[in-house]
Amino acid sequence: MSQTIIETNHLTKQFGSRIAVNNLDIQVTQGEVYGFLGPNGAGKTTTIRMLLGLSRPTRGSIHIFGKDIKKEKLSVLKKVGSLVENPSYYGHLTAVENLEAIRILLNAPKSRIEEVLSMVRLDKDANRPVKKFSLGMKQRLGIAAALLGKPKLLILDEPTNGLDPSGIIEIRELIKSMPKEHGVTIVVSSHLLSEIDQMATQVGIISNGTMIFQDSITALRKRAKSRIRLTVSEAESARKKLLSLGYPASFSDNRIYIENRSDQKVAEIVRQLVHEHYSVYRVEEERKSLEEIFLRLINGKGNQ
Amino acid sequence: MLQVMASEFLKIRRKMILFLIFLGPLGVIVLEAINFGVRYDYLTDLYRNDLWKGLMGEVSMLFTPSLMLGLTIITSMIANIEHETDAWKQLFALPVTRTEVFLGKWFLATILLFVFCALLAGGTIVLGTFLNYGPDIPYLYLLKKSFFPYFAAMPFLALQIWLSIAWKNQAIPLTVGIMGTILSMYSFEFPDWLPWKWPYLENSWGEPLYFVWAGLLTGTILLVTALIDFNRKDVK
């Protein structure tokens, strides 16, 4: 049922001898929010520019809606809304005029301007010159411009940049609602994992121009294995006791760590410790954060 | 293409561009008004055979450099609308071809400068009437004096719009354009094949039309070259 919206094959971009994007195979299916994650300078924006036909790939191909972007750029772009890097705007024009300049080119109905302005809550500032806008408002205007043509695919590069916390939440909610309400597919790039974690259903992690992880967000979360931390009296001897009883346990920082198993197993271990007259102060679950997994991935420490 | 033009015209709102289009010819006419006001008797005597043509000759001495300078500034301002906030990337992510966008900018400059020339022609008539030069206005001569330099300057229009769009740093096209304007003012001793001479229409054959055709042809060649270059580049 799900159709592939974006597909790249061995997408590569080279600037002189520097390889900015290396053999990227991106797969985005319809209705997904694809989180494109990577540290600054990893090649996210370069990739997005190639997806939009702003720059030419050195090697590799891009298909959007099953069409080769090289050959059918205009018909693809008609159905794509985008926001690349810092927002583009015409400072001397008002918000409405800015959108009008774009609307003419998209051939969208005039009423659409009001709609998108209220979607990003700029309706009150519609007739003010944009140069007086704050960065967050300019960013919203950029998002409004991206939505103007009722796109089937939205490509947003760091869309929450410069927004205040309540703005971030609004935009996040907007992004999350789009696939459900309008069947839009979204690609969102960010260097913040927490951002992607809260919006995305699919994740692609890029580092140094290479894709190091691409799967659903749940698959990424599964990597976040948890373990149980026990704080007990005489931890060192307690650990030896557990080992002798056949429970694998590790010791660090005066605490005992055991693998996260079923509730019964944990209860059993605690019961044993109590039985051996150790005082159990705390039993806690320690989750390796996504942030840690992300850092491990981009530091090239492989799969674990 | 019509949509691109509509969008371009919308984008120059509240920029000083339209103001400059009026200011240029107005400045020329005001300077000439002072010139003729101060030296009225001398100039009227000098051109007694044909007062209107005399006036038009004087006007065109100032008009051609102001056209060259105006063209430099206008093309730079038109391109800078996009450079200012890196709006090129937003523009090219829309369903328009680069050729359309480039031609749109070029065409906008062409129209604006046409208005520039037309205003000057109108201004000359107003000034001549004020000077009491009578009702026998040589309209054809006026049109030649006002629009031949425009056509002969087409290579510069293509060159300047190309440079202004290709470089974000507008110091480069502005320097080239201003140097060109200054150079052109000393062009009377140049060989005929140098384009900087063309807008002044003075050539060894005494036929200004040659420079009009040369300007249109060279302008077209430059425009096509610029288009090819523009289509090849990655958007910044």
XYZ file of C-alpha atoms in Angstrom:
540
model
C 0.000 0.000 0.000
C 2.757 2.443 0.803
C 4.353 4.016 -2.166
C 7.943 5.167 -2.320
C 8.053 8.958 -2.526
C 11.781 9.588 -2.484
C 14.376 7.144 -3.636
C 18.014 7.964 -4.172
C 20.659 5.637 -5.508
C 24.324 6.103 -4.674
C 23.736 9.815 -4.400
C 27.121 11.526 -4.231
C 28.208 15.141 -4.206
C 31.784 16.185 -4.441
C 33.146 19.703 -4.017
C 36.642 19.553 -5.451
C 38.302 16.712 -3.596
C 35.949 16.903 -0.623
C 33.136 14.403 -0.676
C 30.174 16.079 1.002
C 27.660 13.332 0.387
C 28.742 9.788 -0.235
C 26.661 7.029 -1.811
C 23.420 7.919 -0.119
C 20.498 5.557 -0.589
C 17.480 7.265 0.857
C 14.071 5.640 0.940
C 11.036 7.580 2.033
C 7.602 6.047 1.853
C 4.303 7.840 1.608
C 2.765 9.334 4.739
C 5.942 9.074 6.763
C 7.708 11.813 8.633
C 11.278 11.088 7.707
C 13.744 12.516 10.204
C 17.016 13.304 8.556
C 19.481 13.494 11.363
C 23.138 14.335 11.552
C 25.607 16.702 13.159
C 26.295 20.084 11.598
C 28.210 19.765 8.369
C 27.284 16.109 7.873
C 25.783 16.764 4.452
C 22.096 17.199 5.276
C 21.628 20.494 3.509
C 23.728 19.384 0.546
C 21.484 16.341 0.189
C 18.320 18.416 0.464
C 19.621 20.835 -2.163
C 20.119 17.928 -4.516
C 16.636 16.594 -3.792
C 15.224 19.971 -4.810
C 17.336 20.202 -7.940
C 19.222 23.213 -6.595
C 22.514 21.483 -7.077
C 23.490 18.639 -9.319
C 24.658 15.312 -7.920
C 28.180 14.330 -8.894
C 26.970 10.754 -9.155
C 23.826 8.810 -8.463
C 20.165 9.343 -9.169
C 17.143 10.812 -7.443
C 13.572 9.729 -8.021
C 10.720 11.637 -6.434
C 7.153 10.394 -6.976
C 8.862 7.820 -9.203
C 10.101 10.536 -11.540
C 13.714 11.257 -12.331
C 14.422 14.727 -10.948
C 16.954 15.331 -13.683
C 14.386 14.897 -16.435
C 11.118 15.983 -14.862
C 12.201 18.586 -12.364
C 9.343 21.018 -12.882
C 6.546 18.494 -12.600
C 8.149 17.149 -9.409
C 8.680 20.584 -7.892
C 5.043 21.469 -8.469
C 4.132 18.985 -5.756
C 6.989 19.765 -3.379
C 7.102 22.443 -0.704
C 10.439 23.276 0.793
C 12.345 25.307 3.305
C 16.111 25.261 2.948
C 18.478 26.509 5.644
C 17.941 30.081 6.740
C 14.565 31.381 5.598
C 14.457 33.267 2.300
C 12.197 36.266 2.157
C 11.892 39.679 0.576
C 12.400 42.058 3.492
C 10.847 45.100 1.865
C 7.569 43.275 1.207
C 4.884 42.328 3.693
C 4.142 38.727 4.592
C 1.170 38.695 2.218
C 3.193 40.179 -0.639
C 5.972 37.680 -0.045
C 3.534 34.825 -0.348
C 1.847 36.471 -3.326
C 5.171 36.578 -5.205
C 5.381 32.822 -4.740
C 1.685 32.121 -5.206
C 1.757 33.627 -8.702
C 4.439 31.154 -9.698
C 2.597 28.223 -8.175
C -0.710 29.206 -9.671
C -2.394 28.585 -6.321
C -5.708 30.241 -5.434
C -5.462 33.599 -3.651
C -7.406 32.365 -0.634
C -4.576 29.954 0.080
C -2.410 32.805 1.386
C -4.753 33.461 4.288
C -4.991 29.756 5.001
C -1.266 29.184 5.282
C -0.748 32.361 7.291
C -3.225 31.196 9.881
C -1.678 27.717 9.879
C 1.612 29.223 11.056
C -0.160 31.902 13.146
C 1.079 34.895 11.270
C -2.377 36.225 10.406
C -1.955 39.176 12.754
C 1.317 40.220 11.146
C 0.197 39.613 7.578
C 0.579 43.203 6.455
C 3.821 44.117 8.176
C 7.088 44.309 6.266
C 9.008 41.103 6.820
C 12.310 42.792 7.656
C 10.761 43.783 10.976
C 9.953 40.143 11.775
C 11.853 38.148 14.366
C 13.828 35.128 13.202
C 11.101 32.829 14.432
C 8.451 34.720 12.470
C 10.575 34.603 9.328
C 10.941 30.875 9.846
C 7.150 30.566 10.098
C 6.750 32.577 6.940
C 9.153 30.164 5.253
C 7.012 27.256 6.393
C 3.885 29.059 5.176
C 5.552 29.505 1.783
C 6.372 25.801 1.708
C 2.718 24.946 2.357
C 1.356 27.381 -0.222
C 1.069 24.979 -3.122
C -0.623 22.205 -1.113
C 2.418 19.994 -1.612
C 2.387 16.217 -1.515
C 5.924 16.262 -0.226
C 7.343 18.737 2.265
C 11.077 19.067 2.641
C 11.986 21.119 5.684
C 15.595 21.809 6.569
C 15.882 22.591 10.288
C 12.338 23.994 10.459
C 12.391 24.775 14.173
C 15.564 26.833 13.964
C 15.158 30.122 15.762
C 11.703 29.359 17.107
C 10.846 29.812 20.759
C 9.683 26.796 22.767
C 5.990 27.367 22.146
C 6.717 27.940 18.459
C 8.675 24.699 18.315
C 5.741 22.811 19.789
C 3.275 24.426 17.355
C 5.378 23.621 14.328
C 6.024 20.126 15.604
C 2.310 19.532 16.020
C 1.696 20.948 12.561
C 4.287 18.634 11.047
C 2.878 15.638 12.878
C -0.663 16.407 11.779
C 0.100 16.895 8.087
C 0.530 13.234 7.088
C -2.673 12.251 8.889
C -4.863 15.046 7.600
C -3.536 15.610 4.121
C -1.549 12.485 3.314
C 1.566 14.581 2.985
C 4.975 12.985 3.221
C 7.536 15.001 5.147
C 11.290 15.077 5.290
C 12.586 16.994 8.293
C 16.252 17.524 8.903
C 17.729 18.369 12.245
C 20.891 18.048 14.234
C 18.853 17.469 17.366
C 17.843 13.928 18.067
C 15.159 14.919 20.567
C 13.534 16.967 17.821
C 13.447 14.049 15.409
C 12.414 11.671 18.178
C 9.265 13.698 18.752
C 8.182 14.016 15.141
C 9.617 11.325 12.957
C 8.358 7.875 12.124
C 11.402 7.024 10.006
C 14.956 8.046 10.703
C 18.017 8.417 8.536
C 21.225 9.286 10.303
C 24.006 10.794 8.264
C 27.535 11.452 9.385
C 30.391 12.721 7.261
C 28.246 12.358 4.195
C 27.522 8.684 4.768
C 24.248 7.135 5.863
C 24.946 5.183 9.029
C 21.431 4.259 10.031
C 18.122 4.153 8.239
C 15.081 2.522 9.736
C 11.959 3.269 11.703
C 12.212 5.296 14.885
C 11.054 2.258 16.875
C 13.980 0.265 15.535
C 16.256 3.027 16.742
C 14.569 3.052 20.124
C 14.994 -0.703 20.446
C 18.689 -0.098 20.478
C 18.154 1.826 23.632
C 18.543 -1.252 25.845
C 17.879 -0.694 29.458
C 19.493 -2.315 32.464
C 18.707 -2.502 36.151
C 20.829 -0.656 38.622
C 20.940 -1.850 42.195
C 22.265 0.190 45.045
C 23.024 -2.100 47.951
C 25.191 -2.258 51.026
C 28.567 -3.924 50.497
C 28.120 -3.884 46.780
C 31.310 -5.673 45.929
C 30.596 -8.758 47.964
C 26.939 -8.685 46.973
C 27.972 -8.859 43.322
C 30.181 -11.874 44.030
C 27.297 -13.525 45.796
C 25.042 -12.932 42.786
C 27.673 -14.322 40.434
C 28.081 -17.414 42.575
C 24.300 -17.854 42.474
C 24.427 -17.730 38.707
C 23.204 -14.198 37.982
C 25.485 -12.260 35.625
C 26.101 -8.886 37.215
C 28.573 -6.134 36.634
C 29.935 -3.687 39.112
C 30.858 -0.092 38.744
C 30.729 3.041 40.838
C 29.735 1.029 43.899
C 26.586 -0.138 42.130
C 25.526 -3.399 40.638
C 24.178 -3.602 37.130
C 22.174 -6.501 35.828
C 20.559 -7.065 32.491
C 16.967 -6.044 32.286
C 14.953 -9.220 32.481
C 11.431 -10.112 33.428
C 9.897 -8.682 36.590
C 10.045 -12.099 38.257
C 13.759 -12.447 37.613
C 14.400 -9.041 39.120
C 12.250 -9.889 42.125
C 14.150 -13.120 42.542
C 17.474 -11.324 42.572
C 16.254 -8.822 45.118
C 14.863 -11.634 47.265
C 18.230 -13.431 47.173
C 20.056 -10.267 48.183
C 17.713 -9.657 51.084
C 18.007 -13.270 52.063
C 21.770 -12.886 52.211
C 21.293 -9.873 54.511
C 22.326 -7.186 52.127
C 20.362 -3.972 52.398
C 18.768 -3.037 49.099
C 18.496 0.752 48.919
C 17.396 1.294 45.358
C 16.303 -0.709 42.351
C 16.251 1.446 39.244
C 15.918 1.007 35.558
C 18.593 2.778 33.587
C 17.831 3.506 29.993
C 20.541 4.306 27.527
C 19.250 7.474 25.937
C 18.734 7.870 22.236
C 21.214 10.674 22.488
C 23.884 8.209 23.560
C 23.007 5.829 20.760
C 23.144 8.669 18.304
C 26.539 9.765 19.558
C 27.837 6.218 19.409
C 26.577 5.834 15.873
C 28.134 9.019 14.610
C 31.377 8.379 16.401
C 31.631 5.299 14.249
C 31.595 2.837 17.118
C 29.546 0.476 15.032
C 26.309 -1.118 15.949
C 26.332 -1.115 19.688
C 6.630 33.538 -18.300
C 3.789 36.003 -17.651
C 3.603 34.720 -14.105
C 7.328 35.221 -13.661
C 6.984 38.810 -14.867
C 4.026 39.468 -12.552
C 6.076 38.146 -9.660
C 9.085 40.260 -10.649
C 7.010 43.424 -10.788
C 5.567 42.653 -7.378
C 9.044 42.203 -5.938
C 10.290 45.673 -6.920
C 7.568 47.330 -4.884
C 8.858 49.702 -2.236
C 12.384 49.422 -3.584
C 13.885 52.637 -4.859
C 13.974 51.162 -8.361
C 10.934 52.939 -9.804
C 12.031 56.147 -8.129
C 15.417 55.902 -9.849
C 13.739 55.366 -13.192
C 12.095 58.768 -12.712
C 15.063 60.408 -11.060
C 17.509 59.658 -13.909
C 15.666 61.472 -16.721
C 14.535 64.185 -14.320
C 18.141 64.853 -13.341
C 19.229 65.099 -16.961
C 16.393 67.480 -17.825
C 17.007 69.653 -14.755
C 20.727 69.920 -15.565
C 19.921 70.837 -19.143
C 17.362 73.357 -17.923
C 20.127 74.988 -15.896
C 22.493 74.758 -18.866
C 20.005 76.462 -21.183
C 18.825 78.840 -18.481
C 22.300 80.177 -17.828
C 23.497 80.209 -21.423
C 20.136 80.793 -23.101
C 21.239 83.528 -25.474
C 24.493 81.821 -26.417
C 22.954 78.392 -27.036
C 19.898 79.761 -28.805
C 22.220 81.634 -31.105
C 24.475 78.611 -31.586
C 21.578 76.361 -32.603
C 19.538 79.021 -34.385
C 19.223 76.819 -37.477
C 17.409 74.111 -35.583
C 16.706 74.865 -31.982
C 15.049 71.537 -31.185
C 17.843 69.416 -32.628
C 20.350 71.546 -30.765
C 18.539 70.923 -27.512
C 18.263 67.208 -28.211
C 21.969 67.028 -28.987
C 22.809 68.707 -25.683
C 20.427 66.433 -23.786
C 21.911 63.295 -25.289
C 25.408 64.309 -24.138
C 24.222 63.784 -20.571
C 21.646 61.169 -21.342
C 23.936 58.434 -22.649
C 26.203 58.263 -19.578
C 23.163 58.442 -17.308
C 21.622 55.545 -19.257
C 24.795 53.488 -18.809
C 24.957 54.300 -15.115
C 21.232 53.764 -14.623
C 21.431 50.382 -16.317
C 24.273 49.347 -14.010
C 22.413 50.368 -10.878
C 19.013 49.002 -11.923
C 20.340 45.539 -12.879
C 22.273 45.352 -9.631
C 19.202 46.281 -7.592
C 17.035 43.767 -9.406
C 19.508 40.960 -8.763
C 20.109 42.067 -5.202
C 16.457 41.511 -4.298
C 17.270 37.795 -4.426
C 20.852 37.998 -3.140
C 19.896 39.911 -0.013
C 18.320 36.976 1.774
C 19.544 34.123 -0.422
C 16.122 33.894 -1.984
C 17.465 32.136 -5.085
C 17.131 28.767 -3.410
C 13.493 29.409 -2.577
C 12.834 30.645 -6.088
C 14.421 27.657 -7.811
C 12.695 25.149 -5.599
C 9.487 26.404 -7.243
C 8.236 25.049 -10.539
C 9.975 27.618 -12.729
C 12.919 27.098 -15.030
C 16.126 28.985 -14.559
C 15.787 30.356 -18.064
C 12.417 31.864 -17.177
C 13.798 33.448 -14.032
C 16.851 34.866 -15.775
C 14.844 36.167 -18.716
C 12.317 37.604 -16.269
C 15.004 39.664 -14.560
C 16.465 40.740 -17.878
C 13.092 41.651 -19.311
C 12.197 43.630 -16.207
C 15.376 45.695 -16.610
C 14.631 46.120 -20.319
C 11.142 47.448 -19.641
C 12.291 49.773 -16.870
C 15.036 51.247 -19.013
C 12.616 51.677 -21.884
C 10.477 53.767 -19.545
C 13.636 55.628 -18.565
C 14.226 56.567 -22.225
C 10.579 57.407 -22.856
C 10.518 59.728 -19.847
C 13.578 61.456 -21.167
C 11.983 61.988 -24.558
C 8.918 63.450 -22.830
C 11.077 65.602 -20.615
C 12.941 66.992 -23.605
C 9.665 68.121 -25.186
C 8.599 69.780 -21.948
C 11.938 71.567 -21.623
C 11.919 72.728 -25.260
C 8.415 74.063 -24.881
C 9.447 75.999 -21.787
C 12.366 77.435 -23.737
C 9.888 78.634 -26.361
C 11.413 76.591 -29.171
C 8.139 76.472 -31.011
C 5.721 73.802 -32.138
C 7.851 72.186 -34.879
C 9.178 69.304 -32.819
C 11.248 66.822 -34.858
C 9.670 63.746 -33.333
C 11.508 61.195 -35.425
C 14.838 62.738 -34.535
C 13.809 62.733 -30.880
C 12.900 59.047 -30.998
C 16.240 58.258 -32.574
C 18.111 60.267 -29.975
C 16.175 58.649 -27.149
C 15.967 55.018 -28.187
C 18.961 54.340 -30.432
C 21.349 54.605 -27.453
C 19.066 52.199 -25.601
C 19.329 49.547 -28.302
C 23.036 50.167 -28.758
C 23.479 49.638 -24.999
C 21.882 46.171 -25.064
C 25.231 44.366 -24.687
C 25.750 46.214 -21.420
C 22.306 45.373 -20.200
C 22.965 41.666 -20.828
C 26.447 41.881 -19.306
C 25.342 43.737 -16.198
C 22.364 41.506 -15.440
C 24.636 38.508 -15.899
C 27.324 39.828 -13.564
C 24.797 41.038 -10.996
C 23.105 37.666 -10.840
C 26.284 35.589 -10.950
C 27.997 37.430 -8.081
C 26.438 37.912 -4.723
C 28.945 40.674 -4.076
C 27.464 43.584 -6.002
C 30.750 45.504 -5.846
C 31.905 43.498 -8.861
C 29.094 44.342 -11.321
C 28.922 47.907 -10.026
C 32.641 48.433 -10.565
C 32.485 46.974 -14.052
C 29.447 49.104 -14.907
C 30.791 52.367 -13.505
C 34.206 51.869 -15.100
C 32.414 51.152 -18.359
C 30.377 54.343 -18.055
C 33.489 56.421 -17.463
C 35.326 54.650 -20.278
C 32.429 55.288 -22.636
C 32.620 59.033 -21.997
C 36.049 59.049 -23.610
C 34.997 56.754 -26.388
C 35.053 59.248 -29.269
C 38.587 58.285 -30.120
C 37.940 54.547 -29.820
C 37.739 52.275 -32.839
C 34.174 51.584 -33.972
C 34.180 47.936 -32.901
C 34.405 48.775 -29.198
C 30.890 48.460 -27.716
C 31.549 51.295 -25.231
C 31.380 53.652 -28.165
C 28.075 52.383 -29.485
C 25.560 54.121 -27.189
C 26.929 57.492 -28.372
C 26.026 56.513 -31.933
C 29.000 58.361 -33.441
C 30.760 56.279 -36.046
C 32.936 56.764 -39.085
C 30.055 56.002 -41.459
C 27.851 58.613 -39.873
C 25.123 55.986 -39.627
C 23.847 55.413 -36.067
C 21.747 52.458 -37.195
C 24.886 50.353 -37.573
C 25.467 50.643 -33.852
C 21.832 49.842 -33.124
C 22.118 46.580 -35.038
C 25.521 45.807 -33.561
C 24.107 46.437 -30.093
C 21.073 44.211 -30.614
C 23.161 41.405 -32.081
C 25.909 41.509 -29.458
C 23.308 41.902 -26.735
C 21.529 38.755 -27.897
C 24.761 36.779 -28.073
C 25.717 37.880 -24.557
C 22.262 37.094 -23.225
C 22.364 33.557 -24.637
C 25.865 33.022 -23.228
C 24.706 34.277 -19.831
C 21.711 31.934 -19.937
C 23.899 28.929 -20.682
C 26.231 29.871 -17.835
C 23.342 30.448 -15.438
C 21.725 27.114 -16.224
C 24.955 25.260 -15.616
C 25.633 26.559 -12.119
C 24.520 25.222 -8.775
C 22.308 27.552 -6.809
C 24.058 29.144 -3.844
